[in-house]
Amino acid sequence: MLIDHTILGLLHCQSLTGYDLKKIIQGSVFLPWSGNNNQIYKALLSLEKQGYVINEVIHQDGAPSKKKYTITESGQDELKRVTMQEPESFDIKKPFLVQLARAEILSDDELKALINRYEESIKTQLLMAQNQTDKSFFAQGRNIRESTIWNTIQKNIVSSYQCELNWIGELKEALF
Amino acid sequence: MLIDHTILGLLHCQSLTGYDLKKIIQGSVFLPWSGNNNQIYKALLSLEKQGYVINEVIHQDGAPSKKKYTITESGQDELKRVTMQEPESFDIKKPFLVQLARAEILSDDELKALINRYEESIKTQLLMAQNQTDKSFFAQGRNIRESTIWNTIQKNIVSSYQCELNWIGELKEALF
DNA sequence: GGTGTCATGTAAACAGTTACATGATTTT
DNA sequence: AAAATCATGTAACTGTTTACATGACACC
């Protein structure tokens, strides 16, 4: 999974600067990148070298110049190609499970406290995911299908956290 | 989340060689590392340098010599420290959501086919997770609490896949 | 006067994967 | 005869993060 393809997908919707892309990626829950400069500006350079995007420098007074990137036709072809690719399964990366697997060295009370702290952190994440529903780049769905897709992506994130909370309940019941 | 801490946790249960650790990590669903040599042998070297583990060389005839690593007392202290640390929330890394977010360029039929292929891959993963329940290093629970923890970790993985399948159902219903 | 936003970029570090290298024994 | 298992290790590469660097303007 390359950030390049994601950038291509964002540029398909509208022309954007590196700075715009950074904000979009940082503000998204399901795009699994931090949105740091190094990655984005290098990806744009590489996309340009491959002919998938072009840029237009826009001079501003009272603000630094910016480069507005636009997808090319060959970029559209590449986007189509990667979007049709065999979908990958997801990565499970839950440090808490790893931590729990070593819990043999903890007392019942220490373990209970640890689980409760985890529960709190997941509840916080769930609330954040639920409140982020709007105000995003993706919220401006172009048509009914796009809006449906976007809403359902949001639901995926929310249900992941809810699923984890359910599981924490089961864990507590099984242990205590 | 460092692999070093995981290795320390495994060595707490019993002394192991790098090769043993590799097999355990490769065979586990919830330890999010590939278990490649580079990582494991380097981690062991670093743990040894810090005084958290020691090794004993065992000569074998008809097979290469091996280094059996044992956790030290200072390693036990370090293990306790990291296991009490504030639990992190989990990482969501679902390439399919990223792919879906660019699905505007696909026709309804292409999108439907993509979703179905994703569903198949998740179903396969679910089956594998369900069948892996035994035969693991972790299955040999030392006591009731350890067995319960281990079973519940397995359930977490399974429920993650089931949650995703439910969501795929919702997605299809919402779209078609 | 300090902090935040807009805007682009680079350097250094870290984490993780693939592939290479060796060599004996056992299984297919 | 080829492939897999046991066992340790290194080199090269990719991906990602943190931190550095610049500079103008706006807001408190």
mmCIF file of C-alpha atoms (C1' of nucleotides) in Angstrom:
data_model
loop_
_atom_site.group_PDB
_atom_site.id
_atom_site.type_symbol
_atom_site.label_atom_id
_atom_site.label_comp_id
_atom_site.label_asym_id
_atom_site.label_seq_id
_atom_site.Cartn_x
_atom_site.Cartn_y
_atom_site.Cartn_z
ATOM 1 C CA MET A 1 0.000 0.000 0.000
ATOM 2 C CA LEU A 2 1.702 3.146 -1.227
ATOM 3 C CA ILE A 3 0.935 6.702 -0.214
ATOM 4 C CA ASP A 4 1.510 7.599 -3.866
ATOM 5 C CA HIS A 5 -1.730 5.869 -4.860
ATOM 6 C CA THR A 6 -3.639 7.666 -2.135
ATOM 7 C CA ILE A 7 -2.287 11.007 -3.313
ATOM 8 C CA LEU A 8 -3.280 10.127 -6.871
ATOM 9 C CA GLY A 9 -6.783 9.357 -5.615
ATOM 10 C CA LEU A 10 -7.037 12.678 -3.787
ATOM 11 C CA LEU A 11 -5.794 14.575 -6.821
ATOM 12 C CA HIS A 12 -8.447 12.853 -8.922
ATOM 13 C CA CYS A 13 -11.074 14.748 -6.910
ATOM 14 C CA GLN A 14 -9.339 18.114 -7.161
ATOM 15 C CA SER A 15 -5.975 19.757 -7.694
ATOM 16 C CA LEU A 16 -4.104 20.226 -4.429
ATOM 17 C CA THR A 17 -0.799 21.430 -3.006
ATOM 18 C CA GLY A 18 1.532 19.362 -0.845
ATOM 19 C CA TYR A 19 0.354 21.358 2.112
ATOM 20 C CA ASP A 20 -3.300 20.559 1.342
ATOM 21 C CA LEU A 21 -2.488 16.861 1.074
ATOM 22 C CA LYS A 22 -0.656 16.989 4.370
ATOM 23 C CA LYS A 23 -3.707 18.481 6.109
ATOM 24 C CA ILE A 24 -6.093 15.947 4.562
ATOM 25 C CA ILE A 25 -3.927 12.978 5.498
ATOM 26 C CA GLN A 26 -3.297 14.264 9.021
ATOM 27 C CA GLY A 27 -7.020 14.911 9.529
ATOM 28 C CA SER A 28 -8.127 11.469 8.393
ATOM 29 C CA VAL A 29 -8.640 8.451 10.660
ATOM 30 C CA PHE A 30 -8.469 5.756 8.016
ATOM 31 C CA LEU A 31 -5.459 6.939 6.009
ATOM 32 C CA PRO A 32 -2.699 5.219 7.962
ATOM 33 C CA TRP A 33 0.039 7.804 7.473
ATOM 34 C CA SER A 34 1.167 10.624 9.708
ATOM 35 C CA GLY A 35 1.192 13.122 6.850
ATOM 36 C CA ASN A 36 4.750 14.272 7.435
ATOM 37 C CA ASN A 37 6.494 16.545 4.943
ATOM 38 C CA ASN A 38 9.227 14.153 3.979
ATOM 39 C CA GLN A 39 6.821 11.543 2.736
ATOM 40 C CA ILE A 40 4.427 13.834 0.903
ATOM 41 C CA TYR A 41 6.885 16.083 -0.874
ATOM 42 C CA LYS A 42 9.000 13.102 -1.920
ATOM 43 C CA ALA A 43 5.939 11.228 -3.166
ATOM 44 C CA LEU A 44 4.878 14.249 -5.224
ATOM 45 C CA LEU A 45 8.369 14.502 -6.732
ATOM 46 C CA SER A 46 8.308 10.814 -7.619
ATOM 47 C CA LEU A 47 4.796 11.025 -9.089
ATOM 48 C CA GLU A 48 5.904 13.975 -11.191
ATOM 49 C CA LYS A 49 8.990 12.128 -12.439
ATOM 50 C CA GLN A 50 6.746 9.249 -13.536
ATOM 51 C CA GLY A 51 4.469 11.670 -15.359
ATOM 52 C CA TYR A 52 1.399 10.950 -13.238
ATOM 53 C CA VAL A 53 1.046 14.543 -12.022
ATOM 54 C CA ILE A 54 2.062 18.009 -13.135
ATOM 55 C CA ASN A 55 2.316 21.166 -11.063
ATOM 56 C CA GLU A 56 1.619 24.830 -11.538
ATOM 57 C CA VAL A 57 3.403 27.361 -9.322
ATOM 58 C CA ILE A 58 1.066 29.950 -7.853
ATOM 59 C CA HIS A 59 2.604 33.143 -6.532
ATOM 60 C CA GLN A 60 0.811 34.758 -3.635
ATOM 61 C CA ASP A 61 1.564 38.071 -1.963
ATOM 62 C CA GLY A 62 1.615 37.967 1.786
ATOM 63 C CA ALA A 63 2.093 34.222 1.691
ATOM 64 C CA PRO A 64 4.651 31.795 0.249
ATOM 65 C CA SER A 65 4.265 30.535 -3.317
ATOM 66 C CA LYS A 66 2.673 27.159 -3.684
ATOM 67 C CA LYS A 67 2.682 24.290 -6.160
ATOM 68 C CA LYS A 68 -0.725 23.097 -7.187
ATOM 69 C CA TYR A 69 -0.583 19.516 -8.414
ATOM 70 C CA THR A 70 -2.928 18.124 -11.039
ATOM 71 C CA ILE A 71 -3.310 14.509 -12.144
ATOM 72 C CA THR A 72 -2.442 13.680 -15.770
ATOM 73 C CA GLU A 73 -4.155 11.224 -18.070
ATOM 74 C CA SER A 74 -1.439 8.654 -17.487
ATOM 75 C CA GLY A 75 -1.962 9.298 -13.770
ATOM 76 C CA GLN A 76 -5.657 8.475 -14.214
ATOM 77 C CA ASP A 77 -4.714 5.202 -15.914
ATOM 78 C CA GLU A 78 -2.357 4.332 -13.071
ATOM 79 C CA LEU A 79 -5.062 5.204 -10.530
ATOM 80 C CA LYS A 80 -7.519 2.906 -12.275
ATOM 81 C CA ARG A 81 -4.948 0.120 -12.364
ATOM 82 C CA VAL A 82 -4.119 0.247 -8.645
ATOM 83 C CA THR A 83 -7.741 0.635 -7.606
ATOM 84 C CA MET A 84 -8.658 -2.564 -9.447
ATOM 85 C CA GLN A 85 -5.861 -4.499 -7.706
ATOM 86 C CA GLU A 86 -6.612 -7.500 -5.514
ATOM 87 C CA PRO A 87 -7.764 -6.099 -2.165
ATOM 88 C CA GLU A 88 -5.445 -6.912 0.742
ATOM 89 C CA SER A 89 -6.717 -8.115 4.090
ATOM 90 C CA PHE A 90 -6.073 -5.792 7.025
ATOM 91 C CA ASP A 91 -3.179 -5.660 9.452
ATOM 92 C CA ILE A 92 -3.933 -6.314 13.075
ATOM 93 C CA LYS A 93 -1.548 -4.329 15.236
ATOM 94 C CA LYS A 94 -2.816 -4.315 18.790
ATOM 95 C CA PRO A 95 0.004 -3.652 21.243
ATOM 96 C CA PHE A 96 -2.445 -4.376 24.039
ATOM 97 C CA LEU A 97 -2.762 -8.033 23.015
ATOM 98 C CA VAL A 98 1.016 -8.343 23.120
ATOM 99 C CA GLN A 99 1.033 -6.690 26.525
ATOM 100 C CA LEU A 100 -1.744 -8.977 27.728
ATOM 101 C CA ALA A 101 0.185 -12.023 26.577
ATOM 102 C CA ARG A 102 2.884 -11.127 29.101
ATOM 103 C CA ALA A 103 0.404 -10.392 31.910
ATOM 104 C CA GLU A 104 1.418 -13.517 33.834
ATOM 105 C CA ILE A 105 3.823 -11.357 35.821
ATOM 106 C CA LEU A 106 1.014 -9.066 37.028
ATOM 107 C CA SER A 107 -1.256 -9.497 40.055
ATOM 108 C CA ASP A 108 -5.029 -9.629 39.554
ATOM 109 C CA ASP A 109 -5.340 -6.016 40.673
ATOM 110 C CA GLU A 110 -2.558 -4.790 38.410
ATOM 111 C CA LEU A 111 -4.112 -6.645 35.486
ATOM 112 C CA LYS A 112 -7.555 -5.239 36.232
ATOM 113 C CA ALA A 113 -6.131 -1.704 36.362
ATOM 114 C CA LEU A 114 -4.329 -2.247 33.050
ATOM 115 C CA ILE A 115 -7.495 -3.474 31.338
ATOM 116 C CA ASN A 116 -9.453 -0.508 32.680
ATOM 117 C CA ARG A 117 -6.879 1.924 31.359
ATOM 118 C CA TYR A 118 -7.073 0.269 27.955
ATOM 119 C CA GLU A 119 -10.866 0.486 28.039
ATOM 120 C CA GLU A 120 -10.625 4.214 28.747
ATOM 121 C CA SER A 121 -8.261 4.806 25.843
ATOM 122 C CA ILE A 122 -10.547 2.931 23.434
ATOM 123 C CA LYS A 123 -13.602 4.861 24.668
ATOM 124 C CA THR A 124 -11.758 8.100 23.972
ATOM 125 C CA GLN A 125 -10.831 6.937 20.476
ATOM 126 C CA LEU A 126 -14.419 5.917 19.801
ATOM 127 C CA LEU A 127 -15.715 9.329 20.799
ATOM 128 C CA MET A 128 -13.175 11.035 18.568
ATOM 129 C CA ALA A 129 -14.093 8.790 15.635
ATOM 130 C CA GLN A 130 -17.798 9.500 16.135
ATOM 131 C CA ASN A 131 -17.294 13.269 16.305
ATOM 132 C CA GLN A 132 -15.118 13.388 13.228
ATOM 133 C CA THR A 133 -18.027 12.354 11.012
ATOM 134 C CA ASP A 134 -18.189 15.713 9.252
ATOM 135 C CA LYS A 135 -15.766 18.544 8.483
ATOM 136 C CA SER A 136 -13.509 16.268 6.478
ATOM 137 C CA PHE A 137 -12.300 16.515 2.896
ATOM 138 C CA PHE A 138 -14.213 13.360 2.121
ATOM 139 C CA ALA A 139 -17.497 14.632 3.559
ATOM 140 C CA GLN A 140 -18.177 16.585 0.370
ATOM 141 C CA GLY A 141 -19.485 13.535 -1.461
ATOM 142 C CA ARG A 142 -19.866 14.148 -5.171
ATOM 143 C CA ASN A 143 -22.996 11.990 -5.480
ATOM 144 C CA ILE A 144 -25.135 9.512 -3.569
ATOM 145 C CA ARG A 145 -22.782 6.592 -4.052
ATOM 146 C CA GLU A 146 -19.765 8.589 -2.873
ATOM 147 C CA SER A 147 -21.615 9.796 0.214
ATOM 148 C CA THR A 148 -22.692 6.249 1.015
ATOM 149 C CA ILE A 149 -19.140 4.977 0.650
ATOM 150 C CA TRP A 150 -17.802 7.739 2.843
ATOM 151 C CA ASN A 151 -20.389 7.146 5.568
ATOM 152 C CA THR A 152 -19.702 3.447 5.506
ATOM 153 C CA ILE A 153 -15.941 3.979 5.842
ATOM 154 C CA GLN A 154 -16.663 6.059 8.944
ATOM 155 C CA LYS A 155 -18.869 3.277 10.280
ATOM 156 C CA ASN A 156 -16.050 0.796 9.790
ATOM 157 C CA ILE A 157 -13.776 2.762 12.092
ATOM 158 C CA VAL A 158 -16.511 3.251 14.695
ATOM 159 C CA SER A 159 -17.460 -0.420 14.633
ATOM 160 C CA SER A 160 -13.821 -1.434 15.075
ATOM 161 C CA TYR A 161 -13.723 0.479 18.349
ATOM 162 C CA GLN A 162 -17.119 -0.836 19.418
ATOM 163 C CA CYS A 163 -16.004 -4.377 18.657
ATOM 164 C CA GLU A 164 -12.946 -3.828 20.854
ATOM 165 C CA LEU A 165 -15.091 -2.487 23.690
ATOM 166 C CA ASN A 166 -17.340 -5.537 23.514
ATOM 167 C CA TRP A 167 -14.296 -7.737 23.663
ATOM 168 C CA ILE A 168 -12.949 -5.876 26.710
ATOM 169 C CA GLY A 169 -16.279 -6.621 28.406
ATOM 170 C CA GLU A 170 -15.872 -10.326 27.616
ATOM 171 C CA LEU A 171 -12.289 -10.277 28.869
ATOM 172 C CA LYS A 172 -13.327 -8.772 32.203
ATOM 173 C CA GLU A 173 -16.169 -11.234 32.602
ATOM 174 C CA ALA A 174 -13.918 -14.178 31.814
ATOM 175 C CA LEU A 175 -11.229 -13.058 34.251
ATOM 176 C CA PHE A 176 -12.963 -11.539 37.257
ATOM 177 C CA MET B 1 5.933 -1.332 20.754
ATOM 178 C CA LEU B 2 9.290 -3.095 20.638
ATOM 179 C CA ILE B 3 9.950 -6.677 19.672
ATOM 180 C CA ASP B 4 12.550 -6.676 22.451
ATOM 181 C CA HIS B 5 9.802 -6.600 25.086
ATOM 182 C CA THR B 6 7.955 -9.438 23.393
ATOM 183 C CA ILE B 7 11.116 -11.544 23.342
ATOM 184 C CA LEU B 8 11.660 -10.773 27.015
ATOM 185 C CA GLY B 9 8.110 -11.945 27.693
ATOM 186 C CA LEU B 10 8.634 -15.193 25.806
ATOM 187 C CA LEU B 11 11.923 -15.855 27.598
ATOM 188 C CA HIS B 12 10.120 -15.336 30.900
ATOM 189 C CA CYS B 13 8.128 -18.513 30.181
ATOM 190 C CA GLN B 14 11.151 -20.575 29.115
ATOM 191 C CA SER B 15 14.680 -20.305 27.753
ATOM 192 C CA LEU B 16 14.728 -20.253 23.967
ATOM 193 C CA THR B 17 17.057 -19.903 20.990
ATOM 194 C CA GLY B 18 16.769 -17.267 18.268
ATOM 195 C CA TYR B 19 15.447 -19.961 15.990
ATOM 196 C CA ASP B 20 12.738 -20.939 18.515
ATOM 197 C CA LEU B 21 11.696 -17.285 18.847
ATOM 198 C CA LYS B 22 11.522 -16.971 15.091
ATOM 199 C CA LYS B 23 9.173 -19.954 14.834
ATOM 200 C CA ILE B 24 6.948 -18.697 17.664
ATOM 201 C CA ILE B 25 6.652 -15.207 16.201
ATOM 202 C CA GLN B 26 6.047 -16.495 12.678
ATOM 203 C CA GLY B 27 3.371 -18.868 13.931
ATOM 204 C CA SER B 28 1.447 -16.270 15.876
ATOM 205 C CA VAL B 29 -1.461 -14.189 14.553
ATOM 206 C CA PHE B 30 -1.354 -11.412 17.119
ATOM 207 C CA LEU B 31 2.388 -10.761 17.275
ATOM 208 C CA PRO B 32 2.648 -8.213 14.467
ATOM 209 C CA TRP B 33 6.141 -9.087 13.237
ATOM 210 C CA SER B 34 7.260 -11.289 10.390
ATOM 211 C CA GLY B 35 9.839 -13.018 12.555
ATOM 212 C CA ASN B 36 12.727 -12.405 10.179
ATOM 213 C CA ASN B 37 16.296 -13.222 11.226
ATOM 214 C CA ASN B 38 17.632 -9.726 11.068
ATOM 215 C CA GLN B 39 15.181 -8.459 13.621
ATOM 216 C CA ILE B 40 15.397 -11.335 16.087
ATOM 217 C CA TYR B 41 19.139 -11.868 16.166
ATOM 218 C CA LYS B 42 19.739 -8.130 16.452
ATOM 219 C CA ALA B 43 17.202 -7.803 19.245
ATOM 220 C CA LEU B 44 18.857 -10.644 21.147
ATOM 221 C CA LEU B 45 22.259 -8.975 20.763
ATOM 222 C CA SER B 46 20.872 -5.699 22.046
ATOM 223 C CA LEU B 47 19.082 -7.371 24.977
ATOM 224 C CA GLU B 48 22.312 -9.124 25.888
ATOM 225 C CA LYS B 49 24.287 -5.868 25.730
ATOM 226 C CA GLN B 50 21.781 -4.311 28.133
ATOM 227 C CA GLY B 51 22.154 -7.263 30.479
ATOM 228 C CA TYR B 52 18.529 -8.394 30.200
ATOM 229 C CA VAL B 53 19.408 -11.840 28.841
ATOM 230 C CA ILE B 54 22.366 -14.232 28.882
ATOM 231 C CA ASN B 55 23.081 -17.131 26.547
ATOM 232 C CA GLU B 56 24.557 -20.547 26.800
ATOM 233 C CA VAL B 57 26.030 -22.187 23.703
ATOM 234 C CA ILE B 58 24.849 -25.744 23.195
ATOM 235 C CA HIS B 59 26.885 -27.958 20.874
ATOM 236 C CA GLN B 60 24.973 -30.604 19.011
ATOM 237 C CA ASP B 61 26.289 -33.311 16.741
ATOM 238 C CA GLY B 62 24.459 -33.719 13.491
ATOM 239 C CA ALA B 63 23.049 -30.187 13.833
ATOM 240 C CA PRO B 64 24.506 -26.676 14.180
ATOM 241 C CA SER B 65 25.316 -25.326 17.646
ATOM 242 C CA LYS B 66 22.696 -23.122 19.183
ATOM 243 C CA LYS B 67 22.508 -20.299 21.711
ATOM 244 C CA LYS B 68 19.909 -20.768 24.395
ATOM 245 C CA TYR B 69 18.880 -17.430 25.846
ATOM 246 C CA THR B 70 17.724 -16.990 29.441
ATOM 247 C CA ILE B 71 16.236 -13.887 31.033
ATOM 248 C CA THR B 72 18.211 -12.273 33.879
ATOM 249 C CA GLU B 73 16.862 -10.642 37.032
ATOM 250 C CA SER B 74 17.374 -7.195 35.547
ATOM 251 C CA GLY B 75 15.508 -8.494 32.492
ATOM 252 C CA GLN B 76 12.604 -9.491 34.757
ATOM 253 C CA ASP B 77 12.542 -5.965 36.197
ATOM 254 C CA GLU B 78 12.524 -4.463 32.714
ATOM 255 C CA LEU B 79 9.729 -6.855 31.675
ATOM 256 C CA LYS B 80 7.641 -5.811 34.673
ATOM 257 C CA ARG B 81 8.250 -2.139 33.887
ATOM 258 C CA VAL B 82 7.166 -2.346 30.229
ATOM 259 C CA THR B 83 4.178 -4.554 31.013
ATOM 260 C CA MET B 84 2.848 -1.966 33.466
ATOM 261 C CA GLN B 85 3.185 0.811 30.882
ATOM 262 C CA GLU B 86 0.160 2.792 29.735
ATOM 263 C CA PRO B 87 -1.620 0.603 27.152
ATOM 264 C CA GLU B 88 -1.672 2.036 23.635
ATOM 265 C CA SER B 89 -4.763 2.054 21.486
ATOM 266 C CA PHE B 90 -4.565 -0.039 18.327
ATOM 267 C CA ASP B 91 -3.509 0.914 14.825
ATOM 268 C CA ILE B 92 -6.076 0.647 12.095
ATOM 269 C CA LYS B 93 -4.390 -0.250 8.825
ATOM 270 C CA LYS B 94 -7.002 -1.321 6.332
ATOM 271 C CA PRO B 95 -5.761 -0.886 2.776
ATOM 272 C CA PHE B 96 -9.249 -1.766 1.563
ATOM 273 C CA LEU B 97 -10.723 1.399 3.103
ATOM 274 C CA VAL B 98 -8.115 3.439 1.263
ATOM 275 C CA GLN B 99 -8.934 1.578 -1.933
ATOM 276 C CA LEU B 100 -12.657 2.090 -1.363
ATOM 277 C CA ALA B 101 -12.130 5.812 -0.871
ATOM 278 C CA ARG B 102 -10.911 5.986 -4.472
ATOM 279 C CA ALA B 103 -13.712 3.805 -5.834
ATOM 280 C CA GLU B 104 -15.361 6.764 -7.552
ATOM 281 C CA ILE B 105 -13.515 5.769 -10.730
ATOM 282 C CA LEU B 106 -15.096 2.310 -10.757
ATOM 283 C CA SER B 107 -18.398 1.227 -12.256
ATOM 284 C CA ASP B 108 -21.026 -0.388 -10.017
ATOM 285 C CA ASP B 109 -20.080 -3.828 -11.322
ATOM 286 C CA GLU B 110 -16.370 -3.295 -10.827
ATOM 287 C CA LEU B 111 -17.007 -2.030 -7.293
ATOM 288 C CA LYS B 112 -19.233 -4.997 -6.500
ATOM 289 C CA ALA B 113 -16.561 -7.403 -7.736
ATOM 290 C CA LEU B 114 -13.920 -5.655 -5.637
ATOM 291 C CA ILE B 115 -16.038 -5.866 -2.490
ATOM 292 C CA ASN B 116 -16.714 -9.545 -3.113
ATOM 293 C CA ARG B 117 -13.040 -10.295 -3.509
ATOM 294 C CA TYR B 118 -12.359 -8.486 -0.228
ATOM 295 C CA GLU B 119 -15.088 -10.492 1.477
ATOM 296 C CA GLU B 120 -13.485 -13.710 0.259
ATOM 297 C CA SER B 121 -10.074 -12.741 1.599
ATOM 298 C CA ILE B 122 -11.526 -11.879 5.022
ATOM 299 C CA LYS B 123 -13.466 -15.144 5.133
ATOM 300 C CA THR B 124 -10.237 -17.026 4.456
ATOM 301 C CA GLN B 125 -8.445 -15.115 7.217
ATOM 302 C CA LEU B 126 -11.291 -15.839 9.631
ATOM 303 C CA LEU B 127 -11.103 -19.554 8.931
ATOM 304 C CA MET B 128 -7.344 -19.555 9.456
ATOM 305 C CA ALA B 129 -7.693 -17.658 12.734
ATOM 306 C CA GLN B 130 -10.345 -20.102 13.944
ATOM 307 C CA ASN B 131 -8.284 -23.165 13.091
ATOM 308 C CA GLN B 132 -5.137 -21.867 14.717
ATOM 309 C CA THR B 133 -6.734 -22.022 18.162
ATOM 310 C CA ASP B 134 -4.434 -24.792 19.371
ATOM 311 C CA LYS B 135 -0.934 -26.019 18.542
ATOM 312 C CA SER B 136 0.639 -22.713 19.497
ATOM 313 C CA PHE B 137 3.391 -21.906 21.984
ATOM 314 C CA PHE B 138 0.834 -19.972 23.977
ATOM 315 C CA ALA B 139 -1.675 -22.816 24.123
ATOM 316 C CA GLN B 140 0.266 -24.447 26.956
ATOM 317 C CA GLY B 141 -1.306 -22.150 29.565
ATOM 318 C CA ARG B 142 0.471 -22.378 32.902
ATOM 319 C CA ASN B 143 -2.736 -21.943 34.947
ATOM 320 C CA ILE B 144 -6.428 -21.058 34.603
ATOM 321 C CA ARG B 145 -5.846 -17.320 34.288
ATOM 322 C CA GLU B 146 -3.211 -17.787 31.554
ATOM 323 C CA SER B 147 -5.488 -20.134 29.596
ATOM 324 C CA THR B 148 -8.343 -17.662 29.872
ATOM 325 C CA ILE B 149 -6.142 -14.824 28.678
ATOM 326 C CA TRP B 150 -4.874 -16.861 25.783
ATOM 327 C CA ASN B 151 -8.384 -17.932 24.712
ATOM 328 C CA THR B 152 -9.587 -14.367 24.909
ATOM 329 C CA ILE B 153 -6.697 -13.101 22.775
ATOM 330 C CA GLN B 154 -7.722 -15.650 20.133
ATOM 331 C CA LYS B 155 -11.311 -14.439 20.380
ATOM 332 C CA ASN B 156 -10.157 -10.886 19.792
ATOM 333 C CA ILE B 157 -8.637 -11.810 16.438
ATOM 334 C CA VAL B 158 -11.660 -13.847 15.409
ATOM 335 C CA SER B 159 -14.078 -11.096 16.394
ATOM 336 C CA SER B 160 -12.065 -8.549 14.406
ATOM 337 C CA TYR B 161 -12.644 -10.578 11.270
ATOM 338 C CA GLN B 162 -16.304 -11.195 12.110
ATOM 339 C CA CYS B 163 -16.786 -7.485 12.689
ATOM 340 C CA GLU B 164 -15.283 -6.796 9.273
ATOM 341 C CA LEU B 165 -17.591 -9.349 7.624
ATOM 342 C CA ASN B 166 -20.630 -7.725 9.253
ATOM 343 C CA TRP B 167 -19.465 -4.393 7.959
ATOM 344 C CA ILE B 168 -19.030 -5.760 4.436
ATOM 345 C CA GLY B 169 -22.654 -6.896 4.632
ATOM 346 C CA GLU B 170 -23.740 -3.382 5.594
ATOM 347 C CA LEU B 171 -21.655 -1.911 2.801
ATOM 348 C CA LYS B 172 -23.288 -4.133 0.193
ATOM 349 C CA GLU B 173 -26.761 -3.388 1.518
ATOM 350 C CA ALA B 174 -26.100 0.343 1.516
ATOM 351 C CA LEU B 175 -24.735 0.334 -2.027
ATOM 352 C CA PHE B 176 -26.743 -2.195 -3.999
ATOM 353 C "C1'" DG C 1 6.646 39.266 22.152
ATOM 354 C "C1'" DG C 2 5.158 34.517 21.575
ATOM 355 C "C1'" DT C 3 2.362 31.342 19.170
ATOM 356 C "C1'" DG C 4 -0.072 29.638 15.072
ATOM 357 C "C1'" DT C 5 -0.856 29.296 10.028
ATOM 358 C "C1'" DC C 6 0.811 28.979 5.281
ATOM 359 C "C1'" DA C 7 4.209 26.705 2.432
ATOM 360 C "C1'" DT C 8 8.259 23.984 0.811
ATOM 361 C "C1'" DG C 9 11.879 21.261 1.518
ATOM 362 C "C1'" DT C 10 16.108 18.214 3.730
ATOM 363 C "C1'" DA C 11 18.871 15.212 7.180
ATOM 364 C "C1'" DA C 12 19.153 11.747 10.279
ATOM 365 C "C1'" DA C 13 17.311 8.025 12.557
ATOM 366 C "C1'" DC C 14 14.521 3.999 13.250
ATOM 367 C "C1'" DA C 15 11.693 -0.080 12.082
ATOM 368 C "C1'" DG C 16 10.991 -3.702 9.250
ATOM 369 C "C1'" DT C 17 11.414 -6.717 5.022
ATOM 370 C "C1'" DT C 18 13.812 -9.351 1.453
ATOM 371 C "C1'" DA C 19 17.497 -11.587 0.089
ATOM 372 C "C1'" DC C 20 22.048 -13.500 0.703
ATOM 373 C "C1'" DA C 21 25.452 -16.716 2.934
ATOM 374 C "C1'" DT C 22 26.910 -21.079 5.177
ATOM 375 C "C1'" DG C 23 26.603 -26.076 6.101
ATOM 376 C "C1'" DA C 24 25.000 -30.591 7.907
ATOM 377 C "C1'" DT C 25 21.179 -33.677 8.158
ATOM 378 C "C1'" DT C 26 16.623 -35.502 7.034
ATOM 379 C "C1'" DT C 27 12.655 -36.119 4.216
ATOM 380 C "C1'" DT C 28 10.291 -36.533 -0.316
ATOM 381 C "C1'" DA D 1 18.309 -35.303 -6.812
ATOM 382 C "C1'" DA D 2 15.785 -31.747 -4.772
ATOM 383 C "C1'" DA D 3 13.655 -29.677 -1.000
ATOM 384 C "C1'" DA D 4 12.946 -28.909 3.808
ATOM 385 C "C1'" DT D 5 14.662 -28.432 8.642
ATOM 386 C "C1'" DC D 6 17.966 -26.793 11.973
ATOM 387 C "C1'" DA D 7 20.709 -22.796 13.188
ATOM 388 C "C1'" DT D 8 23.139 -18.302 13.003
ATOM 389 C "C1'" DG D 9 24.177 -14.221 11.008
ATOM 390 C "C1'" DT D 10 24.785 -9.913 7.510
ATOM 391 C "C1'" DA D 11 23.734 -6.457 3.537
ATOM 392 C "C1'" DA D 12 20.780 -3.782 1.121
ATOM 393 C "C1'" DC D 13 16.581 -1.718 0.718
ATOM 394 C "C1'" DT D 14 11.938 0.383 1.742
ATOM 395 C "C1'" DG D 15 8.883 2.917 4.511
ATOM 396 C "C1'" DT D 16 8.039 6.032 8.152
ATOM 397 C "C1'" DT D 17 8.927 9.319 11.796
ATOM 398 C "C1'" DT D 18 11.255 13.167 14.133
ATOM 399 C "C1'" DA D 19 13.553 17.059 13.812
ATOM 400 C "C1'" DC D 20 15.698 20.831 11.392
ATOM 401 C "C1'" DA D 21 15.552 24.975 8.231
ATOM 402 C "C1'" DT D 22 13.467 29.173 6.157
ATOM 403 C "C1'" DG D 23 10.354 33.271 6.082
ATOM 404 C "C1'" DA D 24 6.203 36.191 5.929
ATOM 405 C "C1'" DC D 25 1.958 37.315 8.078
ATOM 406 C "C1'" DA D 26 -1.887 37.203 11.608
ATOM 407 C "C1'" DC D 27 -3.656 36.899 16.171
ATOM 408 C "C1'" DC D 28 -3.581 37.345 21.185
#
